[in-house]
Coordinates of C-alpha atoms and ligand atoms in Angstrom, one line a residue:
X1 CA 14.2 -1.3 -20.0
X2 CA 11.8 -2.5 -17.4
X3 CA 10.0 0.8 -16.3
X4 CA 10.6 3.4 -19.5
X5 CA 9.1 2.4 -22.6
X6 CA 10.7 4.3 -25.8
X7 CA 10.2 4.7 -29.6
X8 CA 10.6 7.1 -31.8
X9 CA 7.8 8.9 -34.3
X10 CA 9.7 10.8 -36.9
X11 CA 12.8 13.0 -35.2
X12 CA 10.9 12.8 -31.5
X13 CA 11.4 10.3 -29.1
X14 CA 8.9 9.5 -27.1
X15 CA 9.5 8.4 -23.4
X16 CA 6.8 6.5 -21.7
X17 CA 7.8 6.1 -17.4
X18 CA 5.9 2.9 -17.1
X19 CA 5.7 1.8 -13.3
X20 CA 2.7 1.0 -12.0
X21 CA 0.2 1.8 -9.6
X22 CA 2.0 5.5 -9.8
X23 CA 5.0 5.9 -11.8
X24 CA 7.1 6.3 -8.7
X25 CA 11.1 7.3 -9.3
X26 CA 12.8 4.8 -8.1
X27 CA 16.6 4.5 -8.4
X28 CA 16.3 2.1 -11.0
X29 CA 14.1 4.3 -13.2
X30 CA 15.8 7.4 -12.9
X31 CA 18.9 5.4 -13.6
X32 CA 17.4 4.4 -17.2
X33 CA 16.4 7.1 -17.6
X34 CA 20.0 8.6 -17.6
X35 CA 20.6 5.2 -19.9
X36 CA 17.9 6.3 -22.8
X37 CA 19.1 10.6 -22.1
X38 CA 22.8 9.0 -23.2
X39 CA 21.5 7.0 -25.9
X40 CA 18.9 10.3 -27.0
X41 CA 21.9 12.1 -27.5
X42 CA 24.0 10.2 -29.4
X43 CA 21.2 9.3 -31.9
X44 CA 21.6 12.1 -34.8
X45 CA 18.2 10.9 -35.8
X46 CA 16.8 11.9 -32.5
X47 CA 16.4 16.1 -32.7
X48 CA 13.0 16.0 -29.5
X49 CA 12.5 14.2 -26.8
X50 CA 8.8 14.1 -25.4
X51 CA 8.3 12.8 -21.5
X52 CA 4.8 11.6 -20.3
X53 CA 3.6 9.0 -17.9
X54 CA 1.7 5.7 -18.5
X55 CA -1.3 4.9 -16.5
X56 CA -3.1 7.2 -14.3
X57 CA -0.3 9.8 -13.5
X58 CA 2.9 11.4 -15.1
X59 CA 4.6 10.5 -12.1
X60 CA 4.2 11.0 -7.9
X61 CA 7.6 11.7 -7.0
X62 CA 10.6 9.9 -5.5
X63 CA 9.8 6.0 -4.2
X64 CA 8.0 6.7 -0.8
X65 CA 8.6 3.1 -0.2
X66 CA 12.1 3.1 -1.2
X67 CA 12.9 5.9 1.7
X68 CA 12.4 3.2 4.0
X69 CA 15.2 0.9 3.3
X70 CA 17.7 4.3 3.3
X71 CA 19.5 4.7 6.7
X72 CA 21.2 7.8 7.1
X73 CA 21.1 11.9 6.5
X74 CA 24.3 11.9 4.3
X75 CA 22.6 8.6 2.3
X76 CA 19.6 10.8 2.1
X77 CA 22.0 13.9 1.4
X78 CA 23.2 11.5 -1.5
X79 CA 19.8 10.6 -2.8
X80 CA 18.9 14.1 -3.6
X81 CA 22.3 15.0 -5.1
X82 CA 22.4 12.3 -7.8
X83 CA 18.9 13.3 -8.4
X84 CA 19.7 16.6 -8.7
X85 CA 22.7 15.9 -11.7
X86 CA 20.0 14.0 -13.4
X87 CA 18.0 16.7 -13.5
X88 CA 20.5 19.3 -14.4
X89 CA 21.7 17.1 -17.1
X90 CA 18.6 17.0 -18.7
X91 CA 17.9 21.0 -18.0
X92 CA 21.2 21.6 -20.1
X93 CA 20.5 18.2 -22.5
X94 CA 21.2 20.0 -25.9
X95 CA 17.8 18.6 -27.4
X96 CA 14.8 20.1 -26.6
X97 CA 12.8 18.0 -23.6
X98 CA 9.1 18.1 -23.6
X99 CA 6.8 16.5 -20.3
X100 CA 3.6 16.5 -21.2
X101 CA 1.9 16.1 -17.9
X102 CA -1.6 13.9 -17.2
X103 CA -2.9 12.8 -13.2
X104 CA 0.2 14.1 -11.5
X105 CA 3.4 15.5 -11.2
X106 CA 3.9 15.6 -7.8
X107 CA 7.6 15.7 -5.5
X108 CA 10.0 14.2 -7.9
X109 CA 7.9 14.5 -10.5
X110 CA 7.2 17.6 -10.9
X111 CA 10.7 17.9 -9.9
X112 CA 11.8 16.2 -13.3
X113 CA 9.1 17.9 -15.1
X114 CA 10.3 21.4 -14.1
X115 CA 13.9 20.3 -15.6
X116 CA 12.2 19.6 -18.7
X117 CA 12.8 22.7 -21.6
X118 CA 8.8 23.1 -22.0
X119 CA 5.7 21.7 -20.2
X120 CA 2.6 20.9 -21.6
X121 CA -0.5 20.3 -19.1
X122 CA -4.0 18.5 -18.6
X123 CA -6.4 20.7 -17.7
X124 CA -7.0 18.8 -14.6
X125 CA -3.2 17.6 -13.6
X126 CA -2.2 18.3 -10.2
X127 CA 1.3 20.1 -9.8
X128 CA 2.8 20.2 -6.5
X129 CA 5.7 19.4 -4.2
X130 CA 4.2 17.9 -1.1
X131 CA 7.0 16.7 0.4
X132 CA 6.2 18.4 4.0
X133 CA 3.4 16.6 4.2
X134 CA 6.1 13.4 4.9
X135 CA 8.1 15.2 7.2
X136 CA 10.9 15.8 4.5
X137 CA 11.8 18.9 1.8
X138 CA 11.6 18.5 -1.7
X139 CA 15.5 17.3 -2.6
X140 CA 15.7 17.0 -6.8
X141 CA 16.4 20.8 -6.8
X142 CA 12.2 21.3 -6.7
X143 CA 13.2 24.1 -4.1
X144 CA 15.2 26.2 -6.8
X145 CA 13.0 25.6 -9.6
X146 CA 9.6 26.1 -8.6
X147 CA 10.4 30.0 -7.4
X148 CA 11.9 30.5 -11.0
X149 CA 8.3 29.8 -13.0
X150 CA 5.9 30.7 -10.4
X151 CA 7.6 33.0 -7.6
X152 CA 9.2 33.0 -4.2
X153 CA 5.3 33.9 -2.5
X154 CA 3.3 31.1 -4.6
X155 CA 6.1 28.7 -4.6
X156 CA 6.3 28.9 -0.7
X157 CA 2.7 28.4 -0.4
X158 CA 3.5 25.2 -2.6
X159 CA 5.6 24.0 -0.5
X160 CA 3.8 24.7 2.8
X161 CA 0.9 24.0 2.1
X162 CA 1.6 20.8 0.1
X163 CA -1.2 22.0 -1.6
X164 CA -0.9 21.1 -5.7
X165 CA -2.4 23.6 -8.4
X166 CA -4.5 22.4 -11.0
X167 CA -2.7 22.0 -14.7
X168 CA -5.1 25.2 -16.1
X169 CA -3.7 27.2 -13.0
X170 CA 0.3 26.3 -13.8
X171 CA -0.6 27.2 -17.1
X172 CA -1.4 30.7 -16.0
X173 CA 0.8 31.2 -13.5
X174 CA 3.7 29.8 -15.8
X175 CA 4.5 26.9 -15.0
X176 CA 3.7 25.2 -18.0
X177 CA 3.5 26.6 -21.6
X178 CA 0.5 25.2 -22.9
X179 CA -2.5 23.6 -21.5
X180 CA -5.0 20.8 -23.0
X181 CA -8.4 18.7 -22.5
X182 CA -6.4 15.6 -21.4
X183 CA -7.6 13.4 -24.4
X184 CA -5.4 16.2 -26.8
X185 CA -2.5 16.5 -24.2
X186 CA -0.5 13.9 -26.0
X187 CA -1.9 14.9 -29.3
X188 CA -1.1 18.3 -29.2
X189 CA 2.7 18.0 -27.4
X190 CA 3.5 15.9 -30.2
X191 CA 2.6 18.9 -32.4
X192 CA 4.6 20.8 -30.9
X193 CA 7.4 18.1 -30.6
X194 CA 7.0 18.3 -34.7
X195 CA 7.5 22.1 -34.9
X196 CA 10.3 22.1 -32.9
X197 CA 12.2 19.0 -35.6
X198 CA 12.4 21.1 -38.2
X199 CA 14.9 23.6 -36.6
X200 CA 18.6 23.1 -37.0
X201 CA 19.8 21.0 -34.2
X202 CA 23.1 23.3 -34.0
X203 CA 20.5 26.3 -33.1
X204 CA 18.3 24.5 -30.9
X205 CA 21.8 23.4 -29.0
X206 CA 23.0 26.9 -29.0
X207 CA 20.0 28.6 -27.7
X208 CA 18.7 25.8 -25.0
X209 CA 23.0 26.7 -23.8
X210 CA 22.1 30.6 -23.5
X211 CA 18.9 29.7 -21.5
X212 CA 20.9 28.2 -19.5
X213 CA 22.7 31.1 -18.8
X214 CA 20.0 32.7 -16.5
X215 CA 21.0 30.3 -13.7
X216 CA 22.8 32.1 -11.5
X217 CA 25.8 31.1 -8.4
X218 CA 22.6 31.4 -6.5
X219 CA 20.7 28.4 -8.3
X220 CA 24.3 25.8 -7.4
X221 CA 24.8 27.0 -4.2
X222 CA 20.9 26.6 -3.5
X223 CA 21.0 22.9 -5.3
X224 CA 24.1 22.5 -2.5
X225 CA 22.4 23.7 0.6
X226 CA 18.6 21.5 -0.9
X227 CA 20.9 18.0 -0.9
X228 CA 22.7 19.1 2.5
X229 CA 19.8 20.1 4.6
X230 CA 17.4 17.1 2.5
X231 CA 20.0 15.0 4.7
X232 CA 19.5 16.9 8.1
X233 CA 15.5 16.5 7.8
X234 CA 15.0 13.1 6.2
X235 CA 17.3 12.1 9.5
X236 CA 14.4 13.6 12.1
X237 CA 11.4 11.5 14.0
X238 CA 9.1 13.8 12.2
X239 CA 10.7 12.3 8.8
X240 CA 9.9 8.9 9.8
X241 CA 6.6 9.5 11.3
X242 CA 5.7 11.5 7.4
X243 CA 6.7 8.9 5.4
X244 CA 5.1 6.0 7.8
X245 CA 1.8 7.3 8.1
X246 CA 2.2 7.8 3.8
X247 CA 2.5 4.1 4.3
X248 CA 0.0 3.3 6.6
X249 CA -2.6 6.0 4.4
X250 CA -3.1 8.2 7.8
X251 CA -2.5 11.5 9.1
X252 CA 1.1 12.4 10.1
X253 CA 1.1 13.8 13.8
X254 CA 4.2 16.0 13.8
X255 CA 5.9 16.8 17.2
X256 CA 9.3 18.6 15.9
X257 CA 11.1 15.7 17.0
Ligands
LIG1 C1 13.5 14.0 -3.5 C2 12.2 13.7 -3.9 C3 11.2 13.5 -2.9 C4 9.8 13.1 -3.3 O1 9.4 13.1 -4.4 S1 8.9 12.5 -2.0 C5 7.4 12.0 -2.8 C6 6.5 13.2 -3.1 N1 5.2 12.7 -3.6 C7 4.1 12.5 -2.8 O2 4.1 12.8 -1.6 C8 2.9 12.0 -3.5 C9 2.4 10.8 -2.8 N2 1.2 10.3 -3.4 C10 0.0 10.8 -3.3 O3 -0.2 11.9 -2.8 C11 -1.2 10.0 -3.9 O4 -0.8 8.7 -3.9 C12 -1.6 10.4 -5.3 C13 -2.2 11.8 -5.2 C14 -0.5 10.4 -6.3 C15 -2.7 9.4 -5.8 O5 -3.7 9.3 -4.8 P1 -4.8 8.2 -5.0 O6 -5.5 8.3 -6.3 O7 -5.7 8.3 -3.8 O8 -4.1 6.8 -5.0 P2 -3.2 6.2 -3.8 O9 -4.0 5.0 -3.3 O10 -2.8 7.2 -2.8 O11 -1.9 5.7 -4.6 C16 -2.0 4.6 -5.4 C17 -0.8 3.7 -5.1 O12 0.4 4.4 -5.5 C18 1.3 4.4 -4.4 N3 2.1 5.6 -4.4 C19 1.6 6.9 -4.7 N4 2.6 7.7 -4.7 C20 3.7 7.0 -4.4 C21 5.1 7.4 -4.2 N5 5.6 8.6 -4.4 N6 6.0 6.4 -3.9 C22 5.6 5.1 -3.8 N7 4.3 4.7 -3.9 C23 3.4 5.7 -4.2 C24 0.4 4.3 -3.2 O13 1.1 3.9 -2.0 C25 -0.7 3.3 -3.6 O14 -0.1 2.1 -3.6 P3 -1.0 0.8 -3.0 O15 -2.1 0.6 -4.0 O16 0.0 -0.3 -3.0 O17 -1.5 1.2 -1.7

């Protein structure tokens, strides 16, 4: 695998994203990431699986650069739907996932961090989904998630604001179940990683199934309208003019174009 790294310590296997300067999902990591979820599962040695990021960050979200080489809304549209599935499959992956979350989990990553079972924080990780500040939506199902652990009100003002919260905050407000000094975040997730072994896997399956059950038509047909309108607005001037001025480290100027 070029940008996961992966080993096991006891019955928890340990995920490292590994893609320098920020972790970045590109198509090819989330696509080995699918890769190491398929081989996770068929490994009855394997009973947790623990998610962090190497480096400076957990992960900032979708490739920035990457948005520049896709040309259409429905290619777009496409993006955020097989994002989306990954996502979901993990959210209903019938071993427990853990993120424990250093730096930043930002767009698509906290995106893949909210599909995660449990969250464990730094103190001083930034959450967020900035993705107006580009000119686009959040697309990896950020927009139905984010309401379900911290609320319609502070989720819009999330979004809106692009504004991130601070890992202590998320802990409060719910969005993660635990938070740490960053030197123990690993320490202690692992912990918890080893508490969670010991339970029959056949349990563990069943009740991560029932969990699941809280999701409502609403939650799909939310997912559906996210990819759909994900298309319409990564298609807009304002889209392009977000993502170039990411690129060029300036302020967007946004005319509704
Ligand atoms: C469907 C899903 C959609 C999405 O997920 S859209 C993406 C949403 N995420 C974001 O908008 C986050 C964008 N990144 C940032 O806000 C900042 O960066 C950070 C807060 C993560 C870090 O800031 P700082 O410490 O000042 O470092 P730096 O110089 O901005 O970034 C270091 C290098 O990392 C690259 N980078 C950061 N985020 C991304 C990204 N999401 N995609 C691709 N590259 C990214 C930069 O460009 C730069 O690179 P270089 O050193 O070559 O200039």
């Amino acid at each position: 695998m070029a940008f996961l790294n992966y080993r096991t310590e006891g019955k928890t296997g340990v995920i490292a994203i590994s893609r320098p300067p920020a972790n970045a999902l590109s198509t090819e990591v989330l696509q080995e990431l699918a890769d190491l979820l398929t081989a996770a599962e068929r490994d009855p040695n394997v009973r947790v699986l623990v998610i962090h990021g190497e480096g400076r960050f957990f992960s900032a979200g979708a490739d920035i650069k990457e948005f520049t080489s896709v040309r259409t809304g429905s290619q777009f549209s496409e993006m955020s739907r097989r994002g989306q599935e990954l996502f979901e499959r993990m959210e209903r992956f019938p071993k427990p996932i853990i993120a424990a979350i250093h730096g930043a989990a930002l767009g698509g990553g906290l995106e893949l961090a909210m599909a995660c079972h449990i969250r464990v924080v730094s103190e001083t990780a930034k959450l967020g989904l900035p993705e107006l500040q580009l000119g686009i939506i959040p697309g990896f199902a950020g927009t139905q998630r984010l309401p379900k652990y911290v609320g319609a009100e502070r989720a819009l003002v999330m979004m809106l604001t692009s504004e991130p919260i601070s890992g202590k905050e998320a802990a409060e407000r719910g969005l993660a179940a635990f938070c740490f000094p960053e030197e123990k975040l690993l320490e202690e997730t692992m912990k918890l990683a080893k508490k969670i072994e010991k339970k029959s896997p056949r349990s563990i399956k069943a009740v991560i199934e029932l969990a699941n059950f809280a999701k409502t038509g609403q939650f799909y047909e939310g997912m559906k309208k996210e990819a759909e309108l994900f298309g319409q607005i990564a298609e807009t001037g304002d889209a392009k003019e977000g993502i170039q001025a990411f690129l060029e480290k300036r302020e967007p100027n946004f005319t509704g174009e």
